[in-house]
Amino acid sequence: MTDYSQGKIYKITSASRTDLIYIGSTVMMLNRRLDNHKCEITNCASKQLLILSDAKIELMHLFPCNTSEELKREEQRVMDTFPIVVNKMRAYISDEDTKQQTKKWREGNKEYIAEQRIINRDKMQEYGKQHWIKNK
């Protein structure tokens, strides 16, 4: 079981590219987390920094907590204090933010949604029938 009382907020920076900063959170020792960043197969945004010979990981602050959500919320709070970070994804997004983003997307994509409803009309009708039968 993960020990969130060991929570940490860190940054990866480079002296040669001071415009780049990656913010992260972990419960691991920082040198181990940096090794994981270097070994990650995915195209993590931290790669922009890790290809530089002077990239380093630094503790920003300790953040003992109880859950992953608490740690991710703190990571996001710290990310939001920087005007620019290389992180491609948000560490945390609230349910309310998700609803607002969905509403905004739907408003900007009304034509696409209407087209998809026409294209998938038969599938949607069949799904509705099966759902009704299953949940009589």
mmCIF file of C-alpha atoms in Angstrom:
data_model
loop_
_atom_site.group_PDB
_atom_site.id
_atom_site.type_symbol
_atom_site.label_atom_id
_atom_site.label_comp_id
_atom_site.label_asym_id
_atom_site.label_seq_id
_atom_site.Cartn_x
_atom_site.Cartn_y
_atom_site.Cartn_z
ATOM 1 C CA MET A 1 0.000 0.000 0.000
ATOM 2 C CA THR A 2 1.241 3.460 -0.902
ATOM 3 C CA ASP A 3 2.338 5.633 2.003
ATOM 4 C CA TYR A 4 1.040 9.102 1.109
ATOM 5 C CA SER A 5 2.514 10.508 4.308
ATOM 6 C CA GLN A 6 5.744 10.510 2.237
ATOM 7 C CA GLY A 7 4.222 12.853 -0.388
ATOM 8 C CA LYS A 8 6.535 15.304 -2.132
ATOM 9 C CA ILE A 9 6.152 17.976 -4.773
ATOM 10 C CA TYR A 10 9.179 18.266 -7.036
ATOM 11 C CA LYS A 11 10.379 20.027 -10.123
ATOM 12 C CA ILE A 12 12.730 19.034 -12.914
ATOM 13 C CA THR A 13 14.757 21.914 -14.297
ATOM 14 C CA SER A 14 17.825 22.667 -16.376
ATOM 15 C CA ALA A 15 20.305 25.511 -15.980
ATOM 16 C CA SER A 16 20.768 25.605 -19.761
ATOM 17 C CA ARG A 17 17.011 25.958 -20.417
ATOM 18 C CA THR A 18 15.597 28.040 -17.595
ATOM 19 C CA ASP A 19 12.347 28.486 -19.549
ATOM 20 C CA LEU A 20 11.507 24.795 -19.061
ATOM 21 C CA ILE A 21 10.108 23.415 -15.808
ATOM 22 C CA TYR A 22 8.295 20.175 -15.078
ATOM 23 C CA ILE A 23 6.241 19.822 -11.893
ATOM 24 C CA GLY A 24 5.477 16.439 -10.359
ATOM 25 C CA SER A 25 4.463 14.639 -7.207
ATOM 26 C CA THR A 26 5.644 11.365 -5.734
ATOM 27 C CA VAL A 27 5.981 9.298 -2.589
ATOM 28 C CA MET A 28 9.295 7.837 -3.818
ATOM 29 C CA MET A 29 12.788 9.055 -3.115
ATOM 30 C CA LEU A 30 13.539 11.768 -5.679
ATOM 31 C CA ASN A 31 16.564 10.079 -7.249
ATOM 32 C CA ARG A 32 14.430 6.974 -7.874
ATOM 33 C CA ARG A 33 11.623 9.083 -9.345
ATOM 34 C CA LEU A 34 14.112 10.774 -11.682
ATOM 35 C CA ASP A 35 15.350 7.350 -12.813
ATOM 36 C CA ASN A 36 11.736 6.369 -13.515
ATOM 37 C CA HIS A 37 11.261 9.497 -15.620
ATOM 38 C CA LYS A 38 14.351 8.579 -17.633
ATOM 39 C CA CYS A 39 13.116 5.016 -18.183
ATOM 40 C CA GLU A 40 9.487 5.781 -18.971
ATOM 41 C CA ILE A 41 8.474 4.466 -22.357
ATOM 42 C CA THR A 42 5.667 6.985 -22.694
ATOM 43 C CA ASN A 43 6.362 10.370 -24.168
ATOM 44 C CA CYS A 44 6.259 12.212 -20.849
ATOM 45 C CA ALA A 45 6.666 15.966 -21.082
ATOM 46 C CA SER A 46 9.685 15.728 -18.776
ATOM 47 C CA LYS A 47 11.666 14.255 -21.717
ATOM 48 C CA GLN A 48 12.205 17.811 -22.985
ATOM 49 C CA LEU A 49 14.331 18.393 -19.910
ATOM 50 C CA LEU A 50 15.826 14.939 -19.477
ATOM 51 C CA ILE A 51 17.587 15.037 -22.834
ATOM 52 C CA LEU A 52 19.652 17.915 -21.450
ATOM 53 C CA SER A 53 22.834 16.899 -19.646
ATOM 54 C CA ASP A 54 22.243 19.289 -16.743
ATOM 55 C CA ALA A 55 18.642 18.283 -15.913
ATOM 56 C CA LYS A 56 18.055 17.868 -12.207
ATOM 57 C CA ILE A 57 15.230 17.032 -9.847
ATOM 58 C CA GLU A 58 14.598 19.249 -6.821
ATOM 59 C CA LEU A 59 12.278 18.965 -3.870
ATOM 60 C CA MET A 60 9.887 21.902 -3.757
ATOM 61 C CA HIS A 61 8.181 20.846 -0.551
ATOM 62 C CA LEU A 62 7.016 17.885 1.463
ATOM 63 C CA PHE A 63 3.295 17.215 1.342
ATOM 64 C CA PRO A 64 2.240 14.452 3.704
ATOM 65 C CA CYS A 65 -1.345 13.478 2.925
ATOM 66 C CA ASN A 66 -3.746 10.540 2.941
ATOM 67 C CA THR A 67 -4.693 9.922 -0.686
ATOM 68 C CA SER A 68 -3.471 10.147 -4.247
ATOM 69 C CA GLU A 69 -6.166 12.732 -4.947
ATOM 70 C CA GLU A 70 -4.848 15.037 -2.217
ATOM 71 C CA LEU A 71 -1.313 14.740 -3.604
ATOM 72 C CA LYS A 72 -2.475 15.397 -7.178
ATOM 73 C CA ARG A 73 -4.520 18.410 -6.066
ATOM 74 C CA GLU A 74 -1.414 19.892 -4.455
ATOM 75 C CA GLU A 75 0.661 19.143 -7.556
ATOM 76 C CA GLN A 76 -1.925 20.960 -9.671
ATOM 77 C CA ARG A 77 -2.046 23.892 -7.245
ATOM 78 C CA VAL A 78 1.732 24.266 -7.585
ATOM 79 C CA MET A 79 1.593 23.897 -11.383
ATOM 80 C CA ASP A 80 -0.977 26.696 -11.500
ATOM 81 C CA THR A 81 1.468 29.096 -9.784
ATOM 82 C CA PHE A 82 3.826 28.951 -12.788
ATOM 83 C CA PRO A 83 3.006 30.846 -15.981
ATOM 84 C CA ILE A 84 4.485 28.082 -18.154
ATOM 85 C CA VAL A 85 5.259 24.430 -17.415
ATOM 86 C CA VAL A 86 6.174 21.659 -19.839
ATOM 87 C CA ASN A 87 3.575 19.339 -18.287
ATOM 88 C CA LYS A 88 1.126 18.394 -21.034
ATOM 89 C CA MET A 89 -1.570 17.115 -18.730
ATOM 90 C CA ARG A 90 -3.176 18.493 -15.620
ATOM 91 C CA ALA A 91 -2.348 16.595 -12.463
ATOM 92 C CA TYR A 92 -5.877 17.042 -11.150
ATOM 93 C CA ILE A 93 -9.165 18.254 -12.529
ATOM 94 C CA SER A 94 -12.254 18.650 -10.371
ATOM 95 C CA ASP A 95 -15.667 17.303 -11.331
ATOM 96 C CA GLU A 96 -16.887 20.878 -11.744
ATOM 97 C CA ASP A 97 -13.980 21.724 -14.110
ATOM 98 C CA THR A 98 -14.731 18.575 -16.109
ATOM 99 C CA LYS A 99 -18.390 19.601 -16.441
ATOM 100 C CA GLN A 100 -17.387 23.091 -17.588
ATOM 101 C CA GLN A 101 -14.901 21.737 -20.158
ATOM 102 C CA THR A 102 -17.495 19.281 -21.483
ATOM 103 C CA LYS A 103 -20.111 22.028 -21.765
ATOM 104 C CA LYS A 104 -17.654 24.294 -23.591
ATOM 105 C CA TRP A 105 -16.642 21.467 -25.964
ATOM 106 C CA ARG A 106 -20.272 20.631 -26.750
ATOM 107 C CA GLU A 107 -21.068 24.280 -27.466
ATOM 108 C CA GLY A 108 -18.132 24.500 -29.871
ATOM 109 C CA ASN A 109 -18.851 21.167 -31.597
ATOM 110 C CA LYS A 110 -22.611 21.174 -32.166
ATOM 111 C CA GLU A 111 -22.304 20.335 -35.873
ATOM 112 C CA TYR A 112 -19.954 17.411 -35.195
ATOM 113 C CA ILE A 113 -22.277 16.031 -32.499
ATOM 114 C CA ALA A 114 -25.270 16.281 -34.852
ATOM 115 C CA GLU A 115 -23.329 14.473 -37.599
ATOM 116 C CA GLN A 116 -22.313 11.696 -35.212
ATOM 117 C CA ARG A 117 -25.914 11.230 -34.086
ATOM 118 C CA ILE A 118 -26.975 10.741 -37.702
ATOM 119 C CA ILE A 119 -24.093 8.371 -38.448
ATOM 120 C CA ASN A 120 -24.687 6.310 -35.302
ATOM 121 C CA ARG A 121 -28.498 6.454 -35.191
ATOM 122 C CA ASP A 122 -28.946 2.698 -35.748
ATOM 123 C CA LYS A 123 -26.375 1.796 -33.102
ATOM 124 C CA MET A 124 -27.973 4.173 -30.614
ATOM 125 C CA GLN A 125 -31.443 2.739 -31.245
ATOM 126 C CA GLU A 126 -30.192 -0.833 -30.816
ATOM 127 C CA TYR A 127 -28.391 0.112 -27.627
ATOM 128 C CA GLY A 128 -31.588 1.717 -26.300
ATOM 129 C CA LYS A 129 -33.595 -1.430 -27.070
ATOM 130 C CA GLN A 130 -31.060 -3.698 -25.368
ATOM 131 C CA HIS A 131 -30.860 -1.395 -22.341
ATOM 132 C CA TRP A 132 -34.670 -1.387 -22.035
ATOM 133 C CA ILE A 133 -34.840 -5.201 -22.267
ATOM 134 C CA LYS A 134 -32.075 -5.604 -19.715
ATOM 135 C CA ASN A 135 -33.572 -3.116 -17.250
ATOM 136 C CA LYS A 136 -37.346 -3.817 -17.520
#
